[in-house]
Amino acid sequence: MHRYRTHTCGELRAADVGRPARLSGWVHRKRDHGQLLFIDLRDTFGLTQCVVNASSPCFEAASGLRLESVVTLTGTVVARGPEAVNPRLPTGEIELAVDDLAVQSTADTLPLQVNSDTDFPEETRLRYRFLDLRRETLHRNILLRSQVIASIRRRMIASGFTEFQTPMLTSSSPEGARDYLVPSRVHPGTFYALPQAPQQFKQLLMVAGFDRYFQIAPCFRDEDGRADRSPGEFYQLDFEMSFVTQEDVWAAIEPVIHGVFTEFRPAAGVTPPPFPRIAFDDAMATYGTDKPDLRNPLVIADVTDVFRGSGFAVFAGAIEQGAIVRGLRAPRAAAQPRSFFDKLNQWAREQGAPGLGYVVLGEGTARGPIAKFLDEARLARLREATGATEGDAVFFVGDKRAAADAFAGKVRVKLGEELDLVEKNAFRFCWIVDFPMYERDDETGKIYFSHNPFSMPQGGLEALQTQDPLTIKA
């Protein structure tokens, strides 16, 4: 018999009853029932219940074990009684009747509990990270990350891509954030930079003729943390293709994205290829962002003409100065209490806006702070523009185009959450296309790249030489 184990802690089943087995792992839980001591033994593969009889010579040693001690248990696989079967465990039909126990490592008193999801201070979790990573949720997430990367790698290689590793120490090539610098021992006073992306190296590979490149690439950027990105470093699926169009790139990567999500979240709804293509200008006008959450059914409408020349001077005057007004239909919001609208108004002020105008639509009527400024004809145009019907509310945002779109996008997200409209258990993908190649800085008046300088301009070199930069799409 192997010195440490014949099976993992997630492997034994009812078919193994009567066989000898040896398991090694961590003491996850202990339960002393007097004449019987139960030990839940854990490794990365699962958990097996082990039982030590009071007549066993190893009973005393087993009784003294602290949680998270590492032990090797040897015994015979036995069937659990019908009332003791645990359907939540893959090994729940059996247990190991222990004949012998070997202590590999004795644990001290634990500073945090591994066998529960109890929250502990971040300082404690980081100081004892090796224990924190043993906890079920974190342990499962680390394994999931590895499995996802392996799945991506398999799919990319099957599609004809070749994996490369590019250098970590390089010269500075900023991509919108600060570089991390590494001092050189060989060349005092000079520094290497950690790559913000493998951009130059991968393009070197492409012009060298390798045709299809990919890498699970580490990227280092000295920037503040984001909700969807760790500060300092992150990993991305990085790939390049030769002699292809946009359509070819989409066709290559969509099955990879769809396949990974359906593999690891089979019960979720996932957008099937081909993913929707949404022009940047349309995305900003309809969703208020270039990365819209398509699980949210709300869309933004242009209602500028509804208020043009109206008695509502706040909007009418701003429109004369070049502002626009965006409207958002909130389905069935008329049934909400007054506190719902007051809370949204308070939220808007916390976002830096003066408030959030709205009307609530009835049968041919409207109520709300600005309803008196909308006559029957204007209400008809509002219903047509937003698709709003009786029982709906419409919220308004007025400002210069960029600011109006951005805040209307925030209102869309807020309304979707508050009204519980966001689709559950789903992943909805799209491509945002036709980005502006350049933008003008409102403060300096200078023109700069709106995304990054490594984009292809539509129209190629001729567009760069002959077009107004602000009209060029990437």
CSV table of C-alpha atoms in Angstrom, one decimal, residues 125-397:
chain,number,residue,atom,x,y,z
A,125,ARG,CA,-6.8,36.8,6.2
A,126,LEU,CA,-3.7,38.2,4.5
A,127,ARG,CA,-1.4,37.4,7.4
A,128,TYR,CA,-2.6,33.8,7.3
A,129,ARG,CA,-3.2,33.6,3.6
A,130,PHE,CA,-2.2,29.9,3.5
A,131,LEU,CA,-5.2,29.2,5.8
A,132,ASP,CA,-7.5,31.6,4.0
A,133,LEU,CA,-6.8,29.8,0.7
A,134,ARG,CA,-7.9,26.5,2.2
A,135,ARG,CA,-11.5,27.9,2.8
A,136,GLU,CA,-14.0,26.4,0.4
A,137,THR,CA,-15.0,29.4,-1.6
A,138,LEU,CA,-11.5,30.7,-2.2
A,139,HIS,CA,-10.1,27.3,-2.8
A,140,ARG,CA,-12.8,26.6,-5.4
A,141,ASN,CA,-12.2,30.0,-7.1
A,142,ILE,CA,-8.4,29.3,-7.4
A,143,LEU,CA,-9.2,25.9,-9.0
A,144,LEU,CA,-11.8,27.5,-11.3
A,145,ARG,CA,-9.3,30.1,-12.5
A,146,SER,CA,-6.9,27.3,-13.5
A,147,GLN,CA,-9.6,25.3,-15.2
A,148,VAL,CA,-10.8,28.3,-17.2
A,149,ILE,CA,-7.3,29.1,-18.4
A,150,ALA,CA,-6.8,25.5,-19.4
A,151,SER,CA,-10.0,25.6,-21.3
A,152,ILE,CA,-9.1,28.8,-23.1
A,153,ARG,CA,-5.7,27.3,-24.0
A,154,ARG,CA,-7.3,24.1,-25.5
A,155,ARG,CA,-9.7,26.1,-27.5
A,156,MET,CA,-7.2,28.5,-28.9
A,157,ILE,CA,-4.7,25.8,-29.9
A,158,ALA,CA,-7.6,23.8,-31.5
A,159,SER,CA,-8.3,27.0,-33.6
A,160,GLY,CA,-4.8,27.1,-35.0
A,161,PHE,CA,-3.2,29.6,-32.6
A,162,THR,CA,0.3,29.2,-31.3
A,163,GLU,CA,1.1,30.1,-27.7
A,164,PHE,CA,4.1,32.4,-27.0
A,165,GLN,CA,5.6,33.8,-23.9
A,166,THR,CA,6.9,37.4,-24.2
A,167,PRO,CA,9.5,39.1,-22.0
A,168,MET,CA,8.7,40.6,-18.7
A,169,LEU,CA,11.6,43.1,-18.6
A,170,THR,CA,11.4,45.6,-21.4
A,171,SER,CA,11.6,49.3,-22.3
A,172,SER,CA,8.9,51.7,-21.4
A,173,SER,CA,5.9,51.7,-23.7
A,174,PRO,CA,3.0,53.5,-21.9
A,175,GLU,CA,-0.6,52.5,-22.7
A,176,GLY,CA,-2.4,55.1,-20.6
A,177,ALA,CA,-1.1,54.2,-17.2
A,178,ARG,CA,2.2,54.5,-15.4
A,179,ASP,CA,4.9,51.8,-15.8
A,180,TYR,CA,6.3,49.7,-13.0
A,181,LEU,CA,10.0,50.2,-13.1
A,182,VAL,CA,12.8,47.7,-12.2
A,183,PRO,CA,16.3,49.0,-11.5
A,184,SER,CA,19.1,47.4,-13.5
A,185,ARG,CA,22.1,46.0,-11.6
A,186,VAL,CA,24.2,45.7,-14.7
A,187,HIS,CA,23.5,49.3,-15.9
A,188,PRO,CA,23.4,51.5,-12.8
A,189,GLY,CA,20.9,54.4,-13.0
A,190,THR,CA,18.8,52.8,-15.7
A,191,PHE,CA,15.6,50.9,-15.3
A,192,TYR,CA,13.5,48.2,-17.0
A,193,ALA,CA,9.7,48.6,-17.3
A,194,LEU,CA,7.2,45.8,-16.7
A,195,PRO,CA,5.0,45.6,-19.8
A,196,GLN,CA,1.5,47.2,-19.6
A,197,ALA,CA,0.6,44.7,-22.4
A,198,PRO,CA,2.7,42.5,-24.7
A,199,GLN,CA,1.8,44.9,-27.6
A,200,GLN,CA,5.1,45.4,-29.3
A,201,PHE,CA,6.4,41.8,-28.8
A,202,LYS,CA,3.3,40.2,-30.2
A,203,GLN,CA,3.4,42.6,-33.2
A,204,LEU,CA,7.0,41.7,-33.7
A,205,LEU,CA,5.9,38.0,-33.9
A,206,MET,CA,3.2,38.9,-36.4
A,207,VAL,CA,5.5,40.7,-38.8
A,208,ALA,CA,7.9,37.8,-38.4
A,209,GLY,CA,5.2,35.6,-40.0
A,210,PHE,CA,3.9,33.4,-37.1
A,211,ASP,CA,0.3,34.1,-38.3
A,212,ARG,CA,-1.8,33.3,-35.2
A,213,TYR,CA,-0.5,34.2,-31.7
A,214,PHE,CA,-2.0,33.9,-28.3
A,215,GLN,CA,-0.9,34.3,-24.7
A,216,ILE,CA,-2.5,34.3,-21.2
A,217,ALA,CA,-0.6,37.5,-20.7
A,218,PRO,CA,0.3,39.3,-17.5
A,219,CYS,CA,-0.1,43.1,-17.7
A,220,PHE,CA,1.4,45.5,-15.2
A,221,ARG,CA,0.0,49.0,-14.7
A,222,ASP,CA,0.6,51.4,-11.9
A,223,GLU,CA,-3.0,52.5,-11.5
A,224,ASP,CA,-5.7,52.5,-8.9
A,225,GLY,CA,-7.8,49.4,-8.5
A,226,ARG,CA,-11.1,49.0,-10.4
A,227,ALA,CA,-14.2,47.0,-9.7
A,228,ASP,CA,-13.3,44.5,-12.4
A,229,ARG,CA,-9.5,44.5,-12.1
A,230,SER,CA,-6.9,44.0,-9.4
A,231,PRO,CA,-4.6,47.0,-8.8
A,232,GLY,CA,-1.1,46.6,-10.3
A,233,GLU,CA,-1.5,43.5,-12.4
A,234,PHE,CA,-4.0,41.5,-14.3
A,235,TYR,CA,-4.1,38.7,-16.9
A,236,GLN,CA,-5.8,38.8,-20.3
A,237,LEU,CA,-6.3,36.5,-23.2
A,238,ASP,CA,-4.1,38.3,-25.8
A,239,PHE,CA,-4.1,37.3,-29.4
A,240,GLU,CA,-3.2,38.4,-32.9
A,241,MET,CA,-4.0,37.2,-36.4
A,242,SER,CA,-2.5,37.8,-39.9
A,243,PHE,CA,-4.3,38.5,-43.1
A,244,VAL,CA,-7.8,38.8,-41.6
A,245,THR,CA,-10.7,41.2,-41.3
A,246,GLN,CA,-12.7,42.2,-38.3
A,247,GLU,CA,-15.2,39.5,-39.1
A,248,ASP,CA,-12.5,36.9,-39.1
A,249,VAL,CA,-11.3,38.0,-35.6
A,250,TRP,CA,-14.9,37.8,-34.3
A,251,ALA,CA,-15.4,34.4,-35.8
A,252,ALA,CA,-12.2,33.1,-34.2
A,253,ILE,CA,-12.8,34.4,-30.7
A,254,GLU,CA,-16.6,34.1,-30.2
A,255,PRO,CA,-16.7,30.3,-30.0
A,256,VAL,CA,-13.9,30.5,-27.4
A,257,ILE,CA,-15.8,33.0,-25.2
A,258,HIS,CA,-19.2,31.2,-25.6
A,259,GLY,CA,-17.6,27.8,-25.1
A,260,VAL,CA,-15.8,28.8,-21.8
A,261,PHE,CA,-19.0,30.3,-20.3
A,262,THR,CA,-21.2,27.4,-21.3
A,263,GLU,CA,-18.6,24.9,-20.0
A,264,PHE,CA,-18.3,26.5,-16.5
A,265,ARG,CA,-21.8,27.9,-16.1
A,266,PRO,CA,-24.0,25.4,-18.0
A,267,ALA,CA,-27.2,26.5,-16.3
A,268,ALA,CA,-26.7,30.2,-17.3
A,269,GLY,CA,-28.0,31.8,-20.5
A,270,VAL,CA,-25.1,32.8,-22.7
A,271,THR,CA,-25.3,34.9,-25.9
A,272,PRO,CA,-24.7,32.5,-28.9
A,273,PRO,CA,-22.4,33.5,-31.7
A,274,PRO,CA,-22.5,35.7,-33.6
A,275,PHE,CA,-22.6,38.4,-30.8
A,276,PRO,CA,-24.5,41.6,-31.6
A,277,ARG,CA,-22.4,44.4,-33.1
A,278,ILE,CA,-23.3,47.9,-31.7
A,279,ALA,CA,-21.7,51.1,-33.0
A,280,PHE,CA,-20.0,53.2,-30.4
A,281,ASP,CA,-22.2,56.2,-31.0
A,282,ASP,CA,-25.3,54.0,-30.7
A,283,ALA,CA,-24.1,52.4,-27.5
A,284,MET,CA,-23.5,55.8,-25.9
A,285,ALA,CA,-26.9,57.1,-27.0
A,286,THR,CA,-28.8,53.9,-26.1
A,287,TYR,CA,-27.0,52.7,-23.0
A,288,GLY,CA,-24.8,55.6,-21.9
A,289,THR,CA,-21.6,53.5,-21.9
A,290,ASP,CA,-19.4,51.7,-24.3
A,291,LYS,CA,-19.6,48.5,-22.2
A,292,PRO,CA,-23.4,48.1,-21.7
A,293,ASP,CA,-25.0,45.5,-19.5
A,294,LEU,CA,-27.4,43.9,-22.0
A,295,ARG,CA,-29.1,41.9,-19.2
A,296,ASN,CA,-30.8,45.2,-18.4
A,297,PRO,CA,-33.8,45.8,-20.8
A,298,LEU,CA,-34.0,49.6,-20.3
A,299,VAL,CA,-32.8,51.8,-23.2
A,300,ILE,CA,-32.2,55.5,-23.3
A,301,ALA,CA,-34.3,57.7,-25.7
A,302,ASP,CA,-33.6,61.1,-27.1
A,303,VAL,CA,-36.5,63.4,-25.9
A,304,THR,CA,-34.9,66.7,-26.7
A,305,ASP,CA,-37.7,67.7,-29.0
A,306,VAL,CA,-40.3,67.1,-26.3
A,307,PHE,CA,-38.8,69.9,-24.2
A,308,ARG,CA,-37.6,72.2,-27.0
A,309,GLY,CA,-39.6,75.5,-26.6
A,310,SER,CA,-41.5,74.1,-23.6
A,311,GLY,CA,-42.4,76.0,-20.5
A,312,PHE,CA,-39.8,74.0,-18.5
A,313,ALA,CA,-37.1,76.6,-18.6
A,314,VAL,CA,-34.4,74.4,-17.1
A,315,PHE,CA,-34.4,72.1,-20.1
A,316,ALA,CA,-35.7,74.5,-22.8
A,317,GLY,CA,-33.0,77.0,-22.0
A,318,ALA,CA,-30.2,74.4,-21.9
A,319,ILE,CA,-31.4,73.0,-25.3
A,320,GLU,CA,-30.9,76.5,-26.8
A,321,GLN,CA,-27.3,76.4,-25.5
A,322,GLY,CA,-26.7,73.0,-27.2
A,323,ALA,CA,-27.7,70.6,-24.5
A,324,ILE,CA,-29.8,67.4,-25.1
A,325,VAL,CA,-32.4,65.7,-22.9
A,326,ARG,CA,-32.4,61.9,-22.5
A,327,GLY,CA,-35.4,60.0,-21.2
A,328,LEU,CA,-35.6,56.6,-19.6
A,329,ARG,CA,-38.8,54.6,-19.3
A,330,ALA,CA,-39.3,52.8,-16.0
A,331,PRO,CA,-41.9,50.1,-16.5
A,332,ARG,CA,-44.8,50.0,-14.0
A,333,ALA,CA,-43.1,52.5,-11.8
A,334,ALA,CA,-46.4,54.2,-11.1
A,335,ALA,CA,-47.1,51.5,-8.6
A,336,GLN,CA,-44.0,52.6,-6.6
A,337,PRO,CA,-44.5,54.7,-3.4
A,338,ARG,CA,-43.4,58.3,-3.3
A,339,SER,CA,-40.3,57.3,-1.3
A,340,PHE,CA,-39.1,55.4,-4.4
A,341,PHE,CA,-38.9,58.7,-6.4
A,342,ASP,CA,-37.5,60.6,-3.4
A,343,LYS,CA,-34.8,58.1,-3.0
A,344,LEU,CA,-33.8,58.3,-6.7
A,345,ASN,CA,-33.7,62.1,-6.4
A,346,GLN,CA,-31.4,61.9,-3.4
A,347,TRP,CA,-29.2,59.4,-5.2
A,348,ALA,CA,-28.9,61.7,-8.2
A,349,ARG,CA,-27.8,64.6,-6.0
A,350,GLU,CA,-25.2,62.3,-4.4
A,351,GLN,CA,-23.9,61.7,-8.0
A,352,GLY,CA,-23.4,65.4,-8.5
A,353,ALA,CA,-26.6,66.1,-10.4
A,354,PRO,CA,-29.2,68.7,-9.3
A,355,GLY,CA,-31.8,66.0,-9.1
A,356,LEU,CA,-33.8,63.7,-11.4
A,357,GLY,CA,-36.9,65.0,-13.2
A,358,TYR,CA,-39.7,62.5,-13.9
A,359,VAL,CA,-43.3,62.2,-14.9
A,360,VAL,CA,-45.7,59.3,-14.1
A,361,LEU,CA,-48.1,58.4,-16.9
A,362,GLY,CA,-51.7,57.7,-16.5
A,363,GLU,CA,-54.5,57.3,-19.0
A,364,GLY,CA,-54.0,60.4,-21.1
A,365,THR,CA,-52.6,62.2,-18.1
A,366,ALA,CA,-49.3,62.7,-16.3
A,367,ARG,CA,-48.2,63.6,-12.8
A,368,GLY,CA,-44.9,64.5,-11.3
A,369,PRO,CA,-42.7,67.6,-10.7
A,370,ILE,CA,-42.6,68.6,-14.4
A,371,ALA,CA,-45.8,67.1,-15.7
A,372,LYS,CA,-47.5,70.6,-15.8
A,373,PHE,CA,-45.0,71.6,-18.5
A,374,LEU,CA,-46.0,68.8,-20.9
A,375,ASP,CA,-49.3,69.4,-22.8
A,376,GLU,CA,-51.1,66.6,-24.5
A,377,ALA,CA,-49.1,66.9,-27.8
A,378,ARG,CA,-45.8,66.8,-25.9
A,379,LEU,CA,-46.9,63.8,-23.9
A,380,ALA,CA,-47.8,62.0,-27.1
A,381,ARG,CA,-44.3,62.6,-28.5
A,382,LEU,CA,-42.8,61.5,-25.2
A,383,ARG,CA,-44.8,58.2,-25.3
A,384,GLU,CA,-43.7,57.6,-28.9
A,385,ALA,CA,-40.0,58.4,-28.2
A,386,THR,CA,-39.7,56.2,-25.1
A,387,GLY,CA,-42.4,53.5,-25.7
A,388,ALA,CA,-43.9,54.4,-22.3
A,389,THR,CA,-47.5,53.5,-21.6
A,390,GLU,CA,-50.0,54.0,-18.8
A,391,GLY,CA,-48.5,53.0,-15.4
A,392,ASP,CA,-44.9,53.7,-16.5
A,393,ALA,CA,-42.7,56.6,-15.3
A,394,VAL,CA,-40.1,58.4,-17.5
A,395,PHE,CA,-37.0,59.9,-15.9
A,396,PHE,CA,-35.0,62.8,-17.6
A,397,VAL,CA,-31.4,63.8,-17.8
